[in-house]
C-alpha positions as MATLAB code, in Angstrom:
seq = 'MNGGALWTASDASRATGGANTAEWSATGVSIDTRSLTPGDLFIALQGPTFDGHNFIAKAVQAGAAAVVSHRRPGKPGLDLLPGNAALLLVDDTMAALRDLGAAARARSGARFIGVTGSVGKTSTKEALARCLAAQASTAANAASLNNHWGLPLSLARMGLNSVYGVFELGMNHPGEIRDLTALLRPDIALITNVEPAHLGYFASVEKIAEAKAEIFEGVPPDGTAVLNRDNPHFDGLAEKAGADGIKRIIGFGNDARAEVRLVDHTLEETGSKVCAEVLGARLDYRVGLPGTHWVMNSLAILAAVAAAGADVQAAAEELARIPPVKGRGERHHVTLADGELTLIDDSYNANPTSMRAGFEVLGGTSVEGHGRRIAVLGDMLELGKASAEKHAGLAEPLQAAGIDLVFTCGPDMAELNAALPVALRGGHAPDSQALIPLVTASVGAGDALLVKGSAGSRMGLVVEALRGMAGELPRAANGE';
ca = [
       0.000    0.000    0.000;
       1.220    3.506   -0.716;
      -0.818    5.339    1.931;
      -2.222    7.931   -0.466;
       1.119    8.780   -2.073;
       1.413    8.656   -5.837;
       4.725    6.773   -5.644;
       6.628    5.175   -2.769;
      10.218    3.998   -2.724;
       9.139    0.379   -2.999;
       6.634    1.084   -5.834;
       9.238    2.902   -7.895;
      11.960    0.336   -7.186;
       9.726   -2.505   -8.376;
       8.792   -0.570  -11.501;
      12.323    0.448  -12.499;
      14.584   -2.183  -10.942;
      16.439    0.655   -9.214;
      17.962    0.786   -5.747;
      16.809    3.254   -3.084;
      19.197    4.963   -0.682;
      16.349    5.777    1.738;
      12.617    5.409    2.214;
      10.461    8.068    0.603;
       7.013    8.788   -0.815;
       6.103   11.298   -3.509;
       2.882   13.105   -4.393;
       3.883   14.053   -7.940;
       6.494   13.590  -10.658;
       8.709   16.273  -12.207;
      11.504   16.508  -14.754;
      11.971   20.299  -14.468;
      13.080   22.130  -11.337;
      11.379   25.317  -12.582;
       7.937   23.741  -12.133;
       8.764   21.239   -9.370;
       6.348   21.161   -6.446;
       7.496   20.117   -2.964;
       6.860   16.399   -2.603;
       7.553   15.588   -6.252;
       9.759   12.742   -7.425;
      12.409   14.430   -9.605;
      13.660   12.414  -12.587;
      17.041   13.638  -13.851;
      16.705   13.096  -17.594;
      19.739   13.424  -19.834;
      19.221   14.740  -23.357;
      21.455   15.871  -26.222;
      21.589   19.489  -25.001;
      20.813   19.227  -21.273;
      21.392   16.989  -18.293;
      18.947   16.988  -15.407;
      21.653   15.572  -13.153;
      23.154   19.055  -13.042;
      19.980   20.262  -11.297;
      19.604   17.537   -8.681;
      20.838   19.731   -5.844;
      18.384   22.435   -6.881;
      15.567   19.862   -6.984;
      16.335   18.721   -3.442;
      16.481   22.326   -2.256;
      13.083   22.915   -3.876;
      11.580   20.082   -1.824;
      11.814   17.019   -4.050;
      10.826   13.905   -2.103;
      13.419   11.836   -3.963;
      15.547   11.902   -7.096;
      15.845    9.285   -9.853;
      19.468    9.321  -11.014;
      21.859    7.225  -13.054;
      24.842    9.014  -11.564;
      26.198    7.671   -8.313;
      26.891    9.731   -5.175;
      30.086   11.758   -5.435;
      29.656   12.429   -9.144;
      28.903   15.960  -10.478;
      25.367   16.969   -9.566;
      25.362   14.669   -6.544;
      28.483   15.881   -4.763;
      26.696   18.747   -2.980;
      23.682   16.798   -1.761;
      22.869   16.523    1.926;
      23.506   13.065    3.306;
      19.819   12.375    3.938;
      18.731   13.059    0.340;
      16.723   10.130   -1.035;
      17.909    8.683   -4.326;
      16.552    5.987   -6.620;
      19.624    4.801   -8.530;
      18.917    3.321  -11.954;
      20.902    2.394  -15.051;
      19.162    4.955  -17.285;
      16.734    7.652  -16.187;
      14.865    7.836  -19.510;
      14.225    4.087  -19.333;
      13.159    4.521  -15.708;
      10.635    7.178  -16.731;
       9.111    4.798  -19.264;
       9.072    2.030  -16.649;
       7.160    4.294  -14.250;
       4.681    5.151  -17.008;
       4.185    1.475  -17.804;
       3.685    0.632  -14.131;
       1.164    3.449  -13.751;
      -0.768    2.111  -16.743;
      -0.657   -1.459  -15.396;
      -1.955   -0.567  -11.933;
      -4.815    1.646  -13.178;
      -8.368    0.463  -13.617;
      -9.263    3.485  -15.768;
     -10.665    3.443  -19.291;
      -7.906    4.749  -21.554;
      -8.488    6.799  -24.702;
      -5.634    7.476  -27.122;
      -6.043   10.506  -29.394;
      -4.070   11.218  -32.550;
      -4.642   12.872  -35.922;
      -3.133   15.384  -38.303;
      -5.234   18.315  -37.101;
      -6.992   19.133  -33.845;
      -5.692   16.325  -31.649;
      -4.611   18.534  -28.730;
      -7.801   20.604  -28.739;
      -9.915   17.450  -29.043;
      -7.969   15.745  -26.262;
      -8.413   18.745  -23.956;
     -12.136   19.048  -24.642;
     -12.703   15.294  -24.277;
     -10.825   15.266  -20.982;
     -12.916   18.181  -19.737;
     -16.178   16.464  -20.713;
     -15.159   13.281  -18.887;
     -13.693   15.126  -15.876;
     -17.111   16.684  -15.278;
     -18.360   13.118  -14.685;
     -15.468   11.361  -12.924;
     -11.767   11.673  -12.100;
      -9.869   11.991  -15.400;
      -6.171   12.102  -16.207;
      -4.701   13.622  -19.372;
      -1.393   14.845  -20.729;
      -0.777   18.499  -19.935;
      -0.471   20.673  -23.055;
       1.298   18.654  -25.774;
       3.253   16.169  -23.660;
       2.621   13.548  -26.326;
       6.035   12.141  -27.275;
       8.481    9.474  -26.062;
       9.032   11.250  -22.741;
       5.821   13.292  -22.488;
       3.496   10.278  -22.523;
       5.285    8.210  -19.854;
       5.620   11.336  -17.702;
       1.889   11.969  -18.051;
       1.087    8.367  -17.149;
       3.431    8.468  -14.153;
       1.536   11.527  -12.900;
      -1.845    9.821  -13.249;
      -3.980    9.856  -10.128;
      -4.603    6.473   -8.525;
      -8.370    7.032   -8.493;
      -8.671    8.018  -12.165;
     -11.732    6.599  -13.898;
     -10.723    7.849  -17.348;
      -7.381    8.552  -19.005;
      -7.229   10.705  -22.137;
      -3.800   10.791  -23.742;
      -2.604   12.368  -26.956;
      -0.087   10.542  -29.134;
       2.054   12.725  -31.390;
       4.363   11.906  -34.281;
       6.208   13.278  -37.259;
       8.026   10.078  -38.278;
       6.905    6.492  -38.912;
       7.103    4.169  -35.905;
       6.665    6.829  -33.228;
       2.999    6.078  -32.531;
       3.774    2.341  -32.479;
       6.065    2.875  -29.494;
       3.577    5.141  -27.722;
       0.520    2.921  -28.168;
       2.491   -0.060  -26.870;
       2.944    1.911  -23.658;
      -0.571    3.359  -23.436;
      -2.531    0.280  -24.567;
      -5.674    2.372  -25.127;
      -9.131    0.876  -24.809;
     -10.307    3.423  -27.391;
      -8.272    4.825  -30.280;
      -9.510    8.118  -31.734;
      -8.048    9.426  -35.003;
      -9.435   12.922  -35.648;
      -8.394   12.983  -39.328;
      -5.531   12.374  -41.735;
      -4.316   15.441  -43.605;
      -1.135   16.658  -45.380;
       0.840   17.575  -42.268;
       4.479   16.460  -41.781;
       4.792   15.786  -45.529;
       8.458   16.627  -45.179;
       8.897   13.254  -43.432;
       6.458   11.147  -45.478;
       6.271   10.268  -49.140;
       2.491   10.781  -49.287;
      -0.640   11.395  -47.229;
      -1.292    7.649  -47.506;
       1.953    7.047  -45.617;
       0.775    9.486  -42.940;
      -2.422    7.428  -42.625;
      -0.356    4.270  -42.185;
       1.635    5.921  -39.412;
      -1.519    7.122  -37.636;
      -2.957    3.608  -37.897;
      -0.126    2.322  -35.711;
      -2.284    3.384  -32.755;
      -4.509    0.325  -33.350;
      -1.645   -2.026  -32.498;
      -2.025   -1.189  -28.802;
      -5.813   -1.582  -28.640;
      -7.232   -4.883  -27.289;
      -9.779   -6.860  -29.384;
     -12.638   -5.660  -27.174;
     -11.548   -2.043  -27.724;
     -12.961    0.571  -30.082;
     -11.641    2.638  -32.986;
     -13.267    6.062  -33.461;
     -12.691    7.336  -37.009;
     -13.679   10.273  -39.203;
     -16.242    8.890  -41.692;
     -15.771   11.903  -43.990;
     -12.031   11.473  -44.339;
     -10.900    9.765  -47.562;
      -8.722    7.421  -45.502;
     -11.618    6.040  -43.430;
     -11.854    2.727  -45.294;
      -8.119    2.084  -45.088;
      -8.011    2.932  -41.393;
     -11.052    0.773  -40.646;
      -9.479   -2.128  -42.520;
      -6.243   -1.747  -40.540;
      -8.172   -1.580  -37.263;
      -9.949   -4.810  -38.160;
      -6.679   -6.472  -39.140;
      -5.339   -5.579  -35.693;
      -8.295   -7.363  -34.091;
     -10.502   -4.395  -33.244;
     -14.111   -5.429  -33.674;
     -15.948   -2.190  -32.873;
     -15.543    0.848  -35.113;
     -17.519    4.063  -34.593;
     -17.525    6.537  -37.458;
     -18.330   10.219  -37.006;
     -19.106   12.931  -39.552;
     -21.613   14.047  -42.176;
     -21.669   10.675  -43.911;
     -25.059    8.965  -43.713;
     -23.315    5.772  -42.563;
     -21.679    7.453  -39.555;
     -22.750    6.097  -36.172;
     -22.283    9.619  -34.779;
     -23.766   11.762  -37.532;
     -24.145   15.492  -37.997;
     -27.807   16.258  -38.723;
     -27.647   20.061  -38.796;
     -25.635   22.941  -37.405;
     -25.648   26.729  -37.239;
     -22.324   28.556  -37.116;
     -22.143   31.610  -34.846;
     -19.315   34.003  -34.083;
     -18.381   32.422  -30.751;
     -19.718   28.900  -31.161;
     -22.200   26.685  -32.965;
     -25.596   25.081  -32.459;
     -25.482   21.403  -33.349;
     -28.000   18.664  -33.937;
     -26.460   15.202  -34.115;
     -27.484   11.576  -33.989;
     -25.321    9.621  -31.549;
     -25.705    5.843  -31.838;
     -29.314    6.287  -32.884;
     -30.280    8.967  -30.338;
     -31.005   12.564  -31.470;
     -29.056   15.203  -29.519;
     -29.176   19.021  -29.621;
     -26.315   20.917  -28.039;
     -24.059   23.929  -28.322;
     -20.293   24.010  -28.907;
     -18.656   26.938  -27.151;
     -15.913   27.466  -29.740;
     -16.447   28.717  -33.309;
     -15.887   27.026  -36.651;
     -16.978   23.977  -38.611;
     -13.869   22.168  -37.376;
     -15.163   22.413  -33.804;
     -18.511   20.995  -34.877;
     -16.643   17.979  -36.235;
     -14.423   17.793  -33.129;
     -17.580   17.639  -31.013;
     -18.797   14.583  -32.924;
     -15.477   12.830  -32.330;
     -15.656   13.698  -28.633;
     -19.184   12.352  -28.214;
     -18.235    9.177  -30.090;
     -15.328    8.608  -27.693;
     -17.528    9.369  -24.677;
     -20.047    6.794  -25.882;
     -17.296    4.225  -26.474;
     -16.035    4.812  -22.929;
     -19.473    4.161  -21.485;
     -19.813    7.676  -20.066;
     -22.879    9.948  -20.123;
     -23.186   11.358  -23.657;
     -25.909   13.879  -22.765;
     -23.822   15.322  -19.928;
     -20.784   15.508  -22.208;
     -22.807   17.364  -24.851;
     -23.879   19.901  -22.246;
     -20.257   20.371  -21.184;
     -19.230   21.184  -24.771;
     -20.880   24.584  -24.372;
     -18.344   25.464  -21.675;
     -15.046   24.338  -23.211;
     -12.363   27.044  -23.360;
      -9.809   27.312  -26.172;
      -6.386   25.782  -25.627;
      -3.603   28.356  -25.311;
      -2.398   29.415  -28.742;
      -5.170   27.475  -30.470;
      -7.940   29.964  -31.082;
      -7.806   32.050  -27.912;
      -9.620   35.356  -28.297;
      -8.286   38.557  -26.799;
      -9.906   41.963  -26.884;
      -7.161   44.568  -26.970;
      -8.394   47.945  -25.751;
      -6.785   50.851  -27.591;
      -7.268   54.521  -26.833;
      -9.842   54.874  -29.602;
     -11.589   51.520  -29.377;
     -10.945   47.809  -29.380;
      -9.494   45.195  -31.713;
     -10.201   41.471  -31.631;
      -7.169   39.181  -31.640;
      -7.466   35.455  -32.371;
      -4.309   33.727  -31.157;
      -3.853   30.535  -33.166;
      -0.077   30.768  -33.082;
       0.789   27.334  -31.711;
       0.695   25.314  -34.914;
      -0.412   25.299  -38.535;
      -0.940   23.131  -41.592;
      -3.077   23.670  -44.702;
      -6.227   22.214  -43.132;
      -6.020   24.171  -39.877;
      -5.203   27.339  -41.827;
      -8.470   27.021  -43.746;
     -10.352   26.455  -40.499;
      -8.763   29.583  -39.068;
      -9.759   31.637  -42.102;
     -13.356   30.498  -41.702;
     -13.373   31.625  -38.068;
     -11.810   34.986  -38.927;
     -14.301   35.467  -41.774;
     -17.148   34.943  -39.319;
     -15.758   37.389  -36.742;
     -17.521   40.762  -36.563;
     -15.634   44.006  -37.020;
     -16.574   47.486  -35.841;
     -16.886   50.620  -37.949;
     -14.326   50.542  -40.734;
     -12.568   47.573  -39.193;
     -10.977   44.902  -41.342;
     -10.419   41.170  -41.071;
      -6.662   40.689  -41.102;
      -4.669   37.451  -41.301;
      -1.102   37.485  -39.946;
       0.560   34.277  -41.084;
       3.869   32.503  -40.514;
       5.343   29.492  -42.283;
       3.706   26.079  -42.141;
       6.646   23.787  -41.455;
       7.427   20.138  -42.294;
       5.648   20.181  -45.678;
       8.712   19.116  -47.650;
       8.624   19.392  -51.437;
       4.942   20.356  -51.357;
       5.615   23.469  -49.257;
       5.596   26.112  -52.012;
       2.387   24.735  -53.517;
       0.627   24.432  -50.142;
       1.523   27.985  -49.137;
       0.498   29.552  -52.439;
      -2.701   27.503  -52.323;
      -3.914   29.478  -49.298;
      -4.659   32.508  -51.494;
      -8.007   31.157  -52.680;
      -9.466   30.209  -49.256;
      -8.338   33.571  -47.849;
     -10.322   35.372  -50.521;
     -13.290   33.014  -50.152;
     -13.411   33.763  -46.416;
     -13.596   37.502  -47.083;
     -10.257   38.412  -45.503;
      -9.349   42.040  -46.191;
      -5.601   42.090  -45.590;
      -2.835   39.497  -45.206;
       0.562   39.909  -43.568;
       3.102   37.123  -44.035;
       6.557   36.181  -42.802;
       9.075   33.473  -43.555;
      10.552   32.046  -46.759;
       7.607   29.718  -47.409;
       4.947   32.359  -46.825;
       6.658   34.462  -49.501;
       4.933   32.072  -51.930;
       1.544   33.051  -50.539;
       2.387   36.745  -50.594;
       3.260   36.474  -54.283;
       0.028   34.576  -55.037;
      -2.240   37.137  -53.372;
      -3.941   39.976  -55.234;
      -1.993   43.188  -54.636;
      -4.905   44.711  -52.698;
      -4.684   41.941  -50.057;
      -0.939   42.211  -49.463;
      -0.363   43.894  -46.112;
       3.373   43.238  -46.093;
       5.949   40.478  -45.936;
       8.986   40.077  -43.671;
      11.722   37.448  -43.325;
      10.598   36.431  -39.821;
       8.010   37.165  -37.149;
      10.163   39.675  -35.293;
      10.615   41.746  -38.447;
       6.886   41.492  -39.201;
       5.810   43.025  -35.892;
       6.314   46.721  -36.804;
       4.521   46.234  -40.139;
       1.481   44.799  -38.377;
       1.329   47.124  -35.370;
       1.650   50.177  -37.616;
      -1.310   49.063  -39.717;
      -3.946   47.721  -37.332;
      -6.400   49.734  -35.327;
      -9.663   49.821  -33.423;
     -12.448   47.781  -34.976;
     -10.107   45.304  -36.680;
     -10.207   41.528  -36.170;
      -6.896   39.688  -36.515;
      -5.939   36.043  -36.819;
      -2.309   35.222  -35.968;
      -1.309   31.739  -37.087;
       1.734   29.697  -38.044;
       3.741   26.641  -37.039;
       5.350   26.877  -33.611;
       8.779   27.187  -35.225;
       7.719   30.360  -37.010;
       7.373   32.028  -33.585;
       4.127   33.860  -34.287;
       3.584   34.101  -30.548;
       5.914   37.112  -30.667;
       3.392   38.888  -32.879;
       0.597   38.026  -30.452;
       2.590   39.468  -27.548;
       3.279   42.669  -29.481;
      -0.376   43.121  -30.405;
      -1.536   42.532  -26.841;
       1.104   45.041  -25.758;
      -0.626   47.728  -27.813;
      -3.308   48.139  -25.143;
      -3.889   51.783  -24.341;
      -1.907   53.160  -27.279;
      -2.976   56.546  -28.667;
      -4.795   56.712  -31.997;
      -2.491   57.020  -34.981;
      -2.970   59.161  -38.041;
      -4.272   57.412  -41.136;
      -0.741   57.007  -42.463;
       0.354   55.286  -39.270;
       2.495   58.175  -38.040;
];
C-alpha cells in the first residue's frame, strides 16, 4: 500500500529495478526544477543538449521527495547533496521514466483513450478530458506532452483514483505512434483525421495514414476505434483496425453511414448550435468554440464518450463550456485609446487544413466601424517538397473567407504573398520579429486579426506585441 502517495520507494523500485538509498514517498512527478512542487519525485533526464543531473541539488532544495538518477553519489550533480537526500539509482533515467509510465498504466483500472490525428488532436484531447472530468476523475497529458518522454511522464503523474485517461499521441516520423501505443494500450483509439501535415517526413498522405494507424496495435480486441467517416482514408483505417483485431468501429461525420452523424448545425461568431445523432439517439447541443472544425471535433468527442461508457448527454452539455487551448484559437480583446481590436491567437501550430479552419473563423468574426479582417501568417513547417504549392494555395481560401488584408513572414509564406492579389498584401517580412512593426503600424480599433503559423515560425511574438498595444494613442491614417 502507498498510503495515499502517488509513488513510494518500494513502488518505484519494483517498476524500475532501481535501488533506493532511503525510504520516501512522492505526491507528484517532475523533470523540471522550474515547475517542481514540494513532494515531487524528480527524474534527472539526460538529453542531447541538457542533463537533469546538473539540477539535482536544486531539486532537493526545492523540496523534491526523492531523485531518480543514473549518476552515483560523489559524481557531479550529486556531490553537494545533503547526506539524507533520497535517491533511486537506476541504469538509465529515460528508461526509468518509461518504466514508471508502464507501471502506472498497469496498476490503473481506468478506461484509456488514445487521441491522434493530423489536425486538432490537442484541442480534441483537452475538450474530451474536460467532458469526462465533469463526470469522474480523469487524467490527461498536460499541453502537448505527447512524445516518447511526455506520454510516460503523463502516465506516471496519473492519479490512482482516475476513472478515465485521455492521452494524446504525437508523431512526425513512422514508428513513433507504435512505441507510444504499446505503452498506453488504449481501450479506445480516436483518429481525428488524416491530412497533409508532416509531408516533409512522409512520401504521401497515404503514408501518414499508415503511421496514424499504428495506434490500433495497442488496442485490445474488445476495444474501439473512433474514425472520421468523412475522411478519404476512413476505409483504409477501418481495414487496418480490423486487421489488428478491433471489432468495434464508430464513425463520425456528415456521412449517412456514420454512427455519430451530424444532422444540422448553425455557425455563430463564438460557437455553434449542433444537432447530431449519436448511436441512434437525437441530440441538440451547443459548442462553445467557433468554426466547422469544432462541430466535427464535437462529434469525435461524443463518439469517444459513448465508447467509454460515459454519459453522452452530460458531455454534450459540457461542450458549451469548453475554453480554447492556449495558442489554439484564444480570443483577446485589446483595448486601444480609440476603441478595441479582436485578436485570435492561433499561433501554436499550422498546416493547410487548420489554416483554412482559421480563415473560416476569422471570416465569421464581426468588425466594428471601418474595421478589417486581417490574417497574420507565418510558415507552415514540415511540408517538404509540397511546401511552395501548399503555401500559395492558401490565397483562394483567404479570398473566399472575405479576408481584407494578409501579412506574411518566412521564406515559405513568400509564396503566398506572391500569389495574393496586390490589394490583399499587407506586407511580408523574413521572420516574425521583423513582421511586428509592419502589423502594429497598420492595425487599429475595430479590426479583427488572426495570428497563425507553425510553432517554429514564432508567431507568438506577434501576439505578444499586439496585446502590448493596449492603451496606445490613436495614430494618423498614415500610421504616423
